CSV table of N, CA and C in Angstrom, one decimal:
chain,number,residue,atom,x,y,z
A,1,UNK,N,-86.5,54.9,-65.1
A,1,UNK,CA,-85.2,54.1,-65.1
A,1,UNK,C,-85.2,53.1,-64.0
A,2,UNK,N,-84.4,52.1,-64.4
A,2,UNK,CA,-84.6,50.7,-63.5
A,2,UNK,C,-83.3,50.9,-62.3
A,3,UNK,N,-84.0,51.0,-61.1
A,3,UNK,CA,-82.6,51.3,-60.1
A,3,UNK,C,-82.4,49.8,-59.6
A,4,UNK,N,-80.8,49.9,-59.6
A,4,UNK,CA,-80.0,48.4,-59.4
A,4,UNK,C,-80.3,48.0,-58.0
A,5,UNK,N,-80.5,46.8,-57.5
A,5,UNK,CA,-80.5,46.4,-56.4
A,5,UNK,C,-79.0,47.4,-55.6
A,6,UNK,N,-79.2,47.7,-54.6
A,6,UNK,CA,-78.4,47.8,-53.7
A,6,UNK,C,-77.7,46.9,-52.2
A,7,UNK,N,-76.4,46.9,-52.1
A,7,UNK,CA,-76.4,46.1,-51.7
A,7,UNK,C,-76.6,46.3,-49.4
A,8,UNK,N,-77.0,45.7,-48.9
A,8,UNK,CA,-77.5,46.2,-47.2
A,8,UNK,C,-76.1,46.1,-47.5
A,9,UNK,N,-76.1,47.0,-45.6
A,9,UNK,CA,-74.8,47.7,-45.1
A,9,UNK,C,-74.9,46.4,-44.5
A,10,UNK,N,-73.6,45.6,-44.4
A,10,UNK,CA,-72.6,44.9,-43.7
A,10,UNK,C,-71.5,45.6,-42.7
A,11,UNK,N,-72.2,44.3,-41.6
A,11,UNK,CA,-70.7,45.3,-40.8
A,11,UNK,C,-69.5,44.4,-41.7
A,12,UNK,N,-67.9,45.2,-40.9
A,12,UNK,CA,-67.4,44.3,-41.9
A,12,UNK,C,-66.7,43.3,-40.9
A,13,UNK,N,-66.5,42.3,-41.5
A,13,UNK,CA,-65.8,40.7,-41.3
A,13,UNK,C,-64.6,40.9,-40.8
A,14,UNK,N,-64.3,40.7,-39.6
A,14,UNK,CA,-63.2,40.3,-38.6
A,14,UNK,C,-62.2,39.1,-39.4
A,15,UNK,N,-61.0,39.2,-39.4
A,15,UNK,CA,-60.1,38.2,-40.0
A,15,UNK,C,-60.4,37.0,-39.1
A,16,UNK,N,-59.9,36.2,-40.2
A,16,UNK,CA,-60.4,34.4,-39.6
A,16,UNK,C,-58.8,34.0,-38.4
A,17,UNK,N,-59.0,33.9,-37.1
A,17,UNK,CA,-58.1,33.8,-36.3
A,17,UNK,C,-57.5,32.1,-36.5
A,18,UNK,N,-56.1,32.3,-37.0
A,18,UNK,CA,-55.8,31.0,-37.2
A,18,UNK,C,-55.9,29.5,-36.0
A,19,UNK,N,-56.4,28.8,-36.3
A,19,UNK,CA,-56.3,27.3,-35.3
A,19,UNK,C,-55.5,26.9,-34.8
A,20,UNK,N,-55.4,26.6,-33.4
A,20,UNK,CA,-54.3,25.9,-33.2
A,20,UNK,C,-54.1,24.9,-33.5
A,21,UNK,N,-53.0,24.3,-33.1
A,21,UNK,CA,-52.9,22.7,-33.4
A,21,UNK,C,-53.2,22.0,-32.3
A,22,UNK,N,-53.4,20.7,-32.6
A,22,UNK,CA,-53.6,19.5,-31.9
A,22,UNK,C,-52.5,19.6,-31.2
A,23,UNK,N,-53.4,19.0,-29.9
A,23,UNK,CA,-52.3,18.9,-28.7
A,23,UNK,C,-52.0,17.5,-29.1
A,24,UNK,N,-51.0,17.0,-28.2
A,24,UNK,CA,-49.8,15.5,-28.0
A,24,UNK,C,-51.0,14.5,-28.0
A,25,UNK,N,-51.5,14.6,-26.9
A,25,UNK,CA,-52.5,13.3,-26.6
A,25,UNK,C,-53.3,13.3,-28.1
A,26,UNK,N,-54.6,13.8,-28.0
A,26,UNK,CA,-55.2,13.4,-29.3
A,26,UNK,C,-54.7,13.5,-31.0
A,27,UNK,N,-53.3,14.2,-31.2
A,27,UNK,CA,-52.4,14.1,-32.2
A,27,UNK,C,-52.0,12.7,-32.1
A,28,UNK,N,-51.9,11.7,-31.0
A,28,UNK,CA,-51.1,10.5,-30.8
A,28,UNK,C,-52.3,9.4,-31.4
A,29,UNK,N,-53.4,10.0,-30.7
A,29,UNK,CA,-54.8,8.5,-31.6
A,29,UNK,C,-54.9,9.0,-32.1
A,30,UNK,N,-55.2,10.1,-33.0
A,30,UNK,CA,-55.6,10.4,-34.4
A,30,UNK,C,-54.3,9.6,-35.3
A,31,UNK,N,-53.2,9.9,-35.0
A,31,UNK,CA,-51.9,8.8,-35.6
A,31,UNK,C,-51.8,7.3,-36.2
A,32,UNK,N,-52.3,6.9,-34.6
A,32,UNK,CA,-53.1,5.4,-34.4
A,32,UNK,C,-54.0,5.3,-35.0
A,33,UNK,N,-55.2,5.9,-35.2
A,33,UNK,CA,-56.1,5.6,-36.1
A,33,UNK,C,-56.2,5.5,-37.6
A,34,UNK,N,-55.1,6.5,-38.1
A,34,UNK,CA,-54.9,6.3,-39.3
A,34,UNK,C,-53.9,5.4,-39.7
A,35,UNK,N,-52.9,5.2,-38.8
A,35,UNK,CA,-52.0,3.9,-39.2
A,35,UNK,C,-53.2,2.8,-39.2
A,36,UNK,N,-53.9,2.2,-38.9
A,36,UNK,CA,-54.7,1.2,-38.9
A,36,UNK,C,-55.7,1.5,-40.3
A,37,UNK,N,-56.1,2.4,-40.7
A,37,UNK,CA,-56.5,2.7,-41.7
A,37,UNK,C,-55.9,2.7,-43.1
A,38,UNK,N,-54.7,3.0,-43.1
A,38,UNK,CA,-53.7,3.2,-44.0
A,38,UNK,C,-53.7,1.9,-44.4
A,39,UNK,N,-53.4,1.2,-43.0
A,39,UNK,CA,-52.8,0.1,-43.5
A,39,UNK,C,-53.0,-1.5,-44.5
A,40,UNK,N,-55.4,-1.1,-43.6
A,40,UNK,CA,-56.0,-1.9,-43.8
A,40,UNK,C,-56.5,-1.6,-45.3
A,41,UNK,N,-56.6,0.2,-45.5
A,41,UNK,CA,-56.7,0.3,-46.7
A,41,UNK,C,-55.4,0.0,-48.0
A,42,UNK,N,-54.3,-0.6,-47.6
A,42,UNK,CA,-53.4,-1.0,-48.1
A,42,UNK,C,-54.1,-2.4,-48.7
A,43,UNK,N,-54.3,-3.3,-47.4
A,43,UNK,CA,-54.7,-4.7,-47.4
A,43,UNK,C,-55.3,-5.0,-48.5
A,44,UNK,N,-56.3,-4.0,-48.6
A,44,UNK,CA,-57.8,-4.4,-49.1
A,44,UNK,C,-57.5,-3.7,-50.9
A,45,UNK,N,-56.6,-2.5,-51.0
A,45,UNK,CA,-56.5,-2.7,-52.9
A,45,UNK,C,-55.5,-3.5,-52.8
A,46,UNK,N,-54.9,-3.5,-52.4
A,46,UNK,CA,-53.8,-5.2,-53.0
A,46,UNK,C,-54.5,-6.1,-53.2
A,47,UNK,N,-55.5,-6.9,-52.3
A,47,UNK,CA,-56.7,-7.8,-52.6
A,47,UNK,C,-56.9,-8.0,-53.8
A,48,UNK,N,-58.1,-6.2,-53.8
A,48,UNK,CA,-58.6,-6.3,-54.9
A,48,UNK,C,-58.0,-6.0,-56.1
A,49,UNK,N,-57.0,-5.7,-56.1
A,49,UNK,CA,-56.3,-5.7,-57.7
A,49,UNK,C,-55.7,-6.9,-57.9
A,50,UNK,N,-55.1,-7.7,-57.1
A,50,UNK,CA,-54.9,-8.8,-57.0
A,50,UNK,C,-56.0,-9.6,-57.7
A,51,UNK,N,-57.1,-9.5,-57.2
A,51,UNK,CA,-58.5,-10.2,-57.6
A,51,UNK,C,-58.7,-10.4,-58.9
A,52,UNK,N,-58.8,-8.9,-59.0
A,52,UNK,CA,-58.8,-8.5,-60.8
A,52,UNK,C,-57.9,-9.0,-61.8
A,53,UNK,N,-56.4,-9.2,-61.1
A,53,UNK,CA,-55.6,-9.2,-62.1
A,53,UNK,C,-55.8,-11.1,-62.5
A,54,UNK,N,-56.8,-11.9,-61.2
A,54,UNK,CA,-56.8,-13.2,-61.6
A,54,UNK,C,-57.7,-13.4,-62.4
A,55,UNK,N,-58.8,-12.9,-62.2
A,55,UNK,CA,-60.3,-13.2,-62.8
A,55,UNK,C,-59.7,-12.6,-64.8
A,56,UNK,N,-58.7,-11.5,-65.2
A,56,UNK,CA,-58.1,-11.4,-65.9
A,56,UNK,C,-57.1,-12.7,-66.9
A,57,UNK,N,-57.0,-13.4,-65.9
A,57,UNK,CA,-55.6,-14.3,-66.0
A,57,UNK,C,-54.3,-14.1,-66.1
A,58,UNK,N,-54.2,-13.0,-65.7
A,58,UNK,CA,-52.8,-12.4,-65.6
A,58,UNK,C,-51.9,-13.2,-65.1
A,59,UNK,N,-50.4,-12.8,-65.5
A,59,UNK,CA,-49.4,-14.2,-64.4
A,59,UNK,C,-49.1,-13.3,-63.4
A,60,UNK,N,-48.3,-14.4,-62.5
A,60,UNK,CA,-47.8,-13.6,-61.3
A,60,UNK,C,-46.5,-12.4,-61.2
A,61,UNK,N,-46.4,-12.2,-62.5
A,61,UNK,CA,-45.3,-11.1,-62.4
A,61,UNK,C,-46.3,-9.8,-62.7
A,62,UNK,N,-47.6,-10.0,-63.1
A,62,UNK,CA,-48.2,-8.8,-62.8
A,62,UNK,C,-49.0,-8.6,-61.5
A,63,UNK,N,-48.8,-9.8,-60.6
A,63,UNK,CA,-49.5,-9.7,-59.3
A,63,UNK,C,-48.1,-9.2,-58.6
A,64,UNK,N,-47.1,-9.6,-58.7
A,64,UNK,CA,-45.7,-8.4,-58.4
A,64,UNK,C,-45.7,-7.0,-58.7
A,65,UNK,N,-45.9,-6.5,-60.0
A,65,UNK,CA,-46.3,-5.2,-60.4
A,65,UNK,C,-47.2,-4.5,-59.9
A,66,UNK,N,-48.5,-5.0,-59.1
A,66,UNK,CA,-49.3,-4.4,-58.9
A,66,UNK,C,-48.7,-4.0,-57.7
A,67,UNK,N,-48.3,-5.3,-56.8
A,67,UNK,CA,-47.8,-5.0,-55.5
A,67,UNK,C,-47.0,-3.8,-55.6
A,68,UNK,N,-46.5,-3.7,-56.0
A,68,UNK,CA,-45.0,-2.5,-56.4
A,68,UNK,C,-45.3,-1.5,-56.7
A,69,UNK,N,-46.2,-1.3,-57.6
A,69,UNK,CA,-47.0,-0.1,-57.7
A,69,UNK,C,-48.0,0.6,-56.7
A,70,UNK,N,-48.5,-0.2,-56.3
A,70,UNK,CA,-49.6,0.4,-54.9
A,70,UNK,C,-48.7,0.6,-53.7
A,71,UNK,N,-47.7,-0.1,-53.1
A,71,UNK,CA,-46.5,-0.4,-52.6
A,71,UNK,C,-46.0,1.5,-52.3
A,72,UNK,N,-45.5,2.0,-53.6
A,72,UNK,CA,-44.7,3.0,-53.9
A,72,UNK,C,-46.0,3.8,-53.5
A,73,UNK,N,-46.8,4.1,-53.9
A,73,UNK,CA,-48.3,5.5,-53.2
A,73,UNK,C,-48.3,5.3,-52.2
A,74,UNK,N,-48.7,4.0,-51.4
A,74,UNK,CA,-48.2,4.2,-49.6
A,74,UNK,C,-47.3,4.7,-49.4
A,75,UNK,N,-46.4,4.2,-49.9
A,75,UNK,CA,-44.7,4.7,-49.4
A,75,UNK,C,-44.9,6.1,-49.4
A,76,UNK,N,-45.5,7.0,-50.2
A,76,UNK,CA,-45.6,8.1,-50.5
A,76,UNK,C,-46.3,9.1,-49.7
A,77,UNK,N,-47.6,8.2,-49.4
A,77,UNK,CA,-48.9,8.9,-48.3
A,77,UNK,C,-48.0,8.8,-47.3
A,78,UNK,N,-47.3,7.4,-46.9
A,78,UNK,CA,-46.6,7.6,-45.0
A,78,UNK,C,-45.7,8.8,-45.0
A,79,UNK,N,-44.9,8.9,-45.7
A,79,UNK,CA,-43.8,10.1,-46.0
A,79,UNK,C,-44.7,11.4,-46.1
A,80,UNK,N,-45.4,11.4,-46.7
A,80,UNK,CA,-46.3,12.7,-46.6
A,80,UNK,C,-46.7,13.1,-45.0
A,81,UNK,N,-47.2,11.8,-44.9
A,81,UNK,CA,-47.8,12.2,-42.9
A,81,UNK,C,-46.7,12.2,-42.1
A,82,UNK,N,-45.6,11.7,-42.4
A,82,UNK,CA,-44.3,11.7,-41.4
A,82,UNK,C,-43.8,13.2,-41.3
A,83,UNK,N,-43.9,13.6,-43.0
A,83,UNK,CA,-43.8,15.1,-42.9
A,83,UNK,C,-44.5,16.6,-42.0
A,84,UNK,N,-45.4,15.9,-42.1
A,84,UNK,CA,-46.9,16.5,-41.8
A,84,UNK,C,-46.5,16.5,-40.0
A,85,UNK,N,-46.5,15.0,-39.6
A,85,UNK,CA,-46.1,15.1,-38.1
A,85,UNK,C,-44.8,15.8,-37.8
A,86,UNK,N,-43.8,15.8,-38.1
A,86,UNK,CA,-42.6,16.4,-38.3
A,86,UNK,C,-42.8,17.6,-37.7
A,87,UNK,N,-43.5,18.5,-39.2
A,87,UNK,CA,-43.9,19.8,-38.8
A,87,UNK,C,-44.8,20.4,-37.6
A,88,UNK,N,-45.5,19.6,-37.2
A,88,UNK,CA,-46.1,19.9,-35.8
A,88,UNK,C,-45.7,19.3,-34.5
A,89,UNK,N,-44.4,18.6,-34.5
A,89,UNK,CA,-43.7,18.4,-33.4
A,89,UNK,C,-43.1,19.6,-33.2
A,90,UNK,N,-43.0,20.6,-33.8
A,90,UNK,CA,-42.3,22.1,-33.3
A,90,UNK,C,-43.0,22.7,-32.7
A,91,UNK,N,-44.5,22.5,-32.4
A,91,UNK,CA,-45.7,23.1,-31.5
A,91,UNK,C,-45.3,22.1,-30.4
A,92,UNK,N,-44.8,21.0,-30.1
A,92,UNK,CA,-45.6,20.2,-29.1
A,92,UNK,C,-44.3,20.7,-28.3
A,93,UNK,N,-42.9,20.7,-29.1
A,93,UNK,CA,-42.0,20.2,-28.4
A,93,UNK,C,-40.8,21.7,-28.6
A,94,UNK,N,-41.5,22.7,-28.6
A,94,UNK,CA,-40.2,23.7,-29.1
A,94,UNK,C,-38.9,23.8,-28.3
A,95,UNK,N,-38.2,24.4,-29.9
A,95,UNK,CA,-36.6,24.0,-29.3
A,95,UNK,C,-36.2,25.7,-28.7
A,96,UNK,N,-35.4,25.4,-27.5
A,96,UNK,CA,-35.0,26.9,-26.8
A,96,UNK,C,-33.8,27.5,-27.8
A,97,UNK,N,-34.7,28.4,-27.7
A,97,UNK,CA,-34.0,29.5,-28.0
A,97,UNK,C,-32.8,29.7,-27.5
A,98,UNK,N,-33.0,30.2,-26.5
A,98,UNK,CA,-31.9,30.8,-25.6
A,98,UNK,C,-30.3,29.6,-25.4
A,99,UNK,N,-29.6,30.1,-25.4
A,99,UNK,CA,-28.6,29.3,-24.8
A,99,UNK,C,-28.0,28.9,-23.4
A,100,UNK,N,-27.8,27.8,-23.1
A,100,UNK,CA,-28.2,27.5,-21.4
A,100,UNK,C,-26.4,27.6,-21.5
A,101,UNK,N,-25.6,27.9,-22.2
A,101,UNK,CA,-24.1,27.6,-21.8
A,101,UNK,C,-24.0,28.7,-20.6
């Protein structure tokens, strides 16, 4: 009879100890660096859909549309990171508990 592999003794696996968060200072340029990112990557598909929609011949009410459309996804990604920052200003900055009256 054919015996199954068995499997070596493992010790067992310690739980994964959660991360902290980013402290204030490098939370602040990490911020900065992606606003400049965001923004340049804003620049650059408006450009190019812009590009597209000429080489197309499109009119300019679809060079409006496109704006408006890519426009609304940023709007969406900033709101997401505002959120995002939001939630981790309660590590940097917590509110007391206690009452000082």
């Amino acid at each position: 009879m054919i015996q199954g592999m068995t499997r070596p003794d493992r010790p067992e696996e310690e739980p994964a100890k959660p991360k902290a968060p980013l402290s204030l200072g490098p939370s602040i340029v990490l911020a900065i660096i992606m606003a400049f990112v965001v923004v340049s990557l804003f620049g650059v598909i408006v450009f190019l859909f812009v590009q597209g929609a000429q080489q197309l011949g499109l009119s300019r009410l679809a060079y409006l549309a496109i704006f408006v459309v890519i426009s609304g996804i940023f709007a969406w990604v900033l709101k997401r990171l505002t959120d995002i920052a939001a939630d981790m200003s309660r590590f940097w900055f917590p509110e007391d508990s206690e009452d000082k009256n």
